[in-house]
mmCIF file of C-alpha atoms in Angstrom:
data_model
loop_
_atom_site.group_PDB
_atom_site.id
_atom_site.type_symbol
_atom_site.label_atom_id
_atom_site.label_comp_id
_atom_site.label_asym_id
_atom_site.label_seq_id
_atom_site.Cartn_x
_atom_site.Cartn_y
_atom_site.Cartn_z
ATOM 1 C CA UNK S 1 14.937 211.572 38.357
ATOM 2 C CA UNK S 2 16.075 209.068 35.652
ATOM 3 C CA UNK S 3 13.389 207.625 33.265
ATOM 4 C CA UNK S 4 12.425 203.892 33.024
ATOM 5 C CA UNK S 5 14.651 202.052 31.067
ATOM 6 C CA UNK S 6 12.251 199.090 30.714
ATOM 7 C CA UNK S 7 8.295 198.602 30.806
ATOM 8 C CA UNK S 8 5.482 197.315 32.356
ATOM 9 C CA UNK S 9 4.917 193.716 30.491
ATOM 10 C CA UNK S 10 8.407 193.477 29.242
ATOM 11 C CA UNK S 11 10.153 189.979 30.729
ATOM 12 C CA UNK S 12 13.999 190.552 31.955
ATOM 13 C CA UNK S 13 16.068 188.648 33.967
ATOM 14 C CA UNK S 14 18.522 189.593 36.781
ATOM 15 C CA UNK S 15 22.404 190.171 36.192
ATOM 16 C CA UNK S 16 23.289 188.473 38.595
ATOM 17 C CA UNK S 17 20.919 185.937 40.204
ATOM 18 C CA UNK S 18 19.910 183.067 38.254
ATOM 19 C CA UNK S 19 15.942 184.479 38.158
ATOM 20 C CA UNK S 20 13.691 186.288 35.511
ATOM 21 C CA UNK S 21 9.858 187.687 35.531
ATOM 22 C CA UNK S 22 7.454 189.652 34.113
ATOM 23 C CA UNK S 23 7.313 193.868 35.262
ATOM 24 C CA UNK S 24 4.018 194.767 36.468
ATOM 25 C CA UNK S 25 4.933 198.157 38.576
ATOM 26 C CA UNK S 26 8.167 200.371 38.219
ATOM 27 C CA UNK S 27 9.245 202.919 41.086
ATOM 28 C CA UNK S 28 10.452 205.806 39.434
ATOM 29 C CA UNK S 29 12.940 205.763 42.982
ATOM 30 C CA UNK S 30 13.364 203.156 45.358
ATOM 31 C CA UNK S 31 10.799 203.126 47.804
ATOM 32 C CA UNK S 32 11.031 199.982 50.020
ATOM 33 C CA UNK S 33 11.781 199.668 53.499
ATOM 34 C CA UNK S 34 15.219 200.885 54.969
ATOM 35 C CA UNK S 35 15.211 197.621 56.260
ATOM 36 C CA UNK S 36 15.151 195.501 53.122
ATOM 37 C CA UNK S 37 17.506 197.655 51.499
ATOM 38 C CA UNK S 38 20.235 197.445 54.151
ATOM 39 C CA UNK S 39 19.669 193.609 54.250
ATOM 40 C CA UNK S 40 21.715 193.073 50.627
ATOM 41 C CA UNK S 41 24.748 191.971 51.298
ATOM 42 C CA UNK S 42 27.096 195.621 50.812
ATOM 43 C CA UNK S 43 29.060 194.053 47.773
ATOM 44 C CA UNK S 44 25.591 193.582 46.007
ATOM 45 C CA UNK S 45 23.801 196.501 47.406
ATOM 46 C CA UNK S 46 22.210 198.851 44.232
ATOM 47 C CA UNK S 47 21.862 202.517 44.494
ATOM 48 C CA UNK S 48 18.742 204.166 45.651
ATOM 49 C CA UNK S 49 18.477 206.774 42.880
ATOM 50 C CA UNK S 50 17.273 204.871 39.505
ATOM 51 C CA UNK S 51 14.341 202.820 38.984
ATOM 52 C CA UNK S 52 13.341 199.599 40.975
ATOM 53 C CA UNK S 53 10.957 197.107 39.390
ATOM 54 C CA UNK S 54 8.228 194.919 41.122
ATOM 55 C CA UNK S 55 8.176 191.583 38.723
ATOM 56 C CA UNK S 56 6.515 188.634 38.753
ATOM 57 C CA UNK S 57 8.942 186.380 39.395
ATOM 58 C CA UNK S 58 10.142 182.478 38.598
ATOM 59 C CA UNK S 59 13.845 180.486 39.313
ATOM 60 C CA UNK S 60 13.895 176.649 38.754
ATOM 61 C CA UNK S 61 12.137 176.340 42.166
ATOM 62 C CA UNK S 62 9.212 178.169 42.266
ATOM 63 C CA UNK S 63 7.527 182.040 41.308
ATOM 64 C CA UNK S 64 7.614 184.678 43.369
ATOM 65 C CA UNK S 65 6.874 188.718 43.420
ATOM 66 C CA UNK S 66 10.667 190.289 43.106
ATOM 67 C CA UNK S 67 11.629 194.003 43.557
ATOM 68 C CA UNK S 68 14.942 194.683 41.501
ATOM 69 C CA UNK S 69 16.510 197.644 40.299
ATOM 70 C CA UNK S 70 17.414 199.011 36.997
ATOM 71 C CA UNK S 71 21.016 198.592 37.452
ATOM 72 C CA UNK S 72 20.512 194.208 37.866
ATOM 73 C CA UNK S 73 18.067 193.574 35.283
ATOM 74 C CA UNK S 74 18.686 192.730 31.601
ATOM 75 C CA UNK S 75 16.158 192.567 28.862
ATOM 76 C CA UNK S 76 14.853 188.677 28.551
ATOM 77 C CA UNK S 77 15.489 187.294 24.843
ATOM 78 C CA UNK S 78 15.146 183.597 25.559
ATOM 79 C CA UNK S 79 11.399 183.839 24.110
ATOM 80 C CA UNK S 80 10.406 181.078 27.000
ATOM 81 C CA UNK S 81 7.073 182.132 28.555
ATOM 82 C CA UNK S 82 6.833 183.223 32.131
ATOM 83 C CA UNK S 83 5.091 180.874 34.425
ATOM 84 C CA UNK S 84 3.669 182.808 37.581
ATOM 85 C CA UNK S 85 0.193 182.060 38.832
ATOM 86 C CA UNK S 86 -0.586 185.588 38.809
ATOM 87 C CA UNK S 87 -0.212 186.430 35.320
ATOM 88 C CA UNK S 88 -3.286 185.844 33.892
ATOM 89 C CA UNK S 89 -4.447 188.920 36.335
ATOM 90 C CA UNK S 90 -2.424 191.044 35.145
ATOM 91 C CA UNK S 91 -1.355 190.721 31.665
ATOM 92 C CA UNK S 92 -3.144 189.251 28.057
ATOM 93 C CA UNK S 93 -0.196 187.299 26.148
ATOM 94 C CA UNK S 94 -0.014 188.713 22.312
ATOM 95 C CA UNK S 95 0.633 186.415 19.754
ATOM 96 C CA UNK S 96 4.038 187.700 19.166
ATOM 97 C CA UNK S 97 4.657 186.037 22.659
ATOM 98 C CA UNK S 98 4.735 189.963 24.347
ATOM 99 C CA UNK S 99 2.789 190.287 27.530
ATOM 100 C CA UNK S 100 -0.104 193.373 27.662
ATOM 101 C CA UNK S 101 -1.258 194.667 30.481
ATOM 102 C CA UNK S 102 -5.250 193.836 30.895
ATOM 103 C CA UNK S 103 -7.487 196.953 30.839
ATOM 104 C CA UNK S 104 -9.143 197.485 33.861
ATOM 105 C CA UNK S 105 -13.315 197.966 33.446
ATOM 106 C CA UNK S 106 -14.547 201.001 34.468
ATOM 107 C CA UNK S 107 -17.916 201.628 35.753
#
């Protein structure tokens, strides 16, 4: 099993689709549906066996939850902030303009 190449909070943007987000969940191995996978076009399609990435997504249109693998995502240096609606839930933005994931309370 391959390690993580990126992490949870770090903002990257896909290779080759005009999109970028925030990571908030990494599969270690893909572990969708069948189904979605074998609906990506066969020129496009990424291997099973490397990391996929759940990010909170945004294109010029509007934000979205994305699942991407390691192979199509690049590290994000434009510095622009992510707008999702769903950040703030997830994730404290540091002053350095990095996103943290929020500690969960424990009772």
């Amino acid at each position: 099993m391959k390690t993580a190449k990126f992490a949870i909070g770090q903002v990257v943007r896909h290779r080759l689709f005009p999109f970028r987000g925030i990571i908030f969940d990494v599969d270690p191995q893909f572990a969708n549906t069948d189904e979605w996978y074998e609906a990506i076009p066969a020129d496009v399609r990424p291997r099973k066996d490397q990391p996929f990435y759940h990010l909170l997504a945004e294109n010029s249109e509007t934000e979205y939850i994305a699942y991407v693998s390691e192979q199509n995502l690049l590290e994000d240096q434009s510095g622009e902030p992510v707008r999702h609606p769903q950040i703030k839930e997830m994730f404290d933005k540091r002053p350095d303009g990095r996103y943290e994931p929020k500690r969960q309370s424990r009772h």
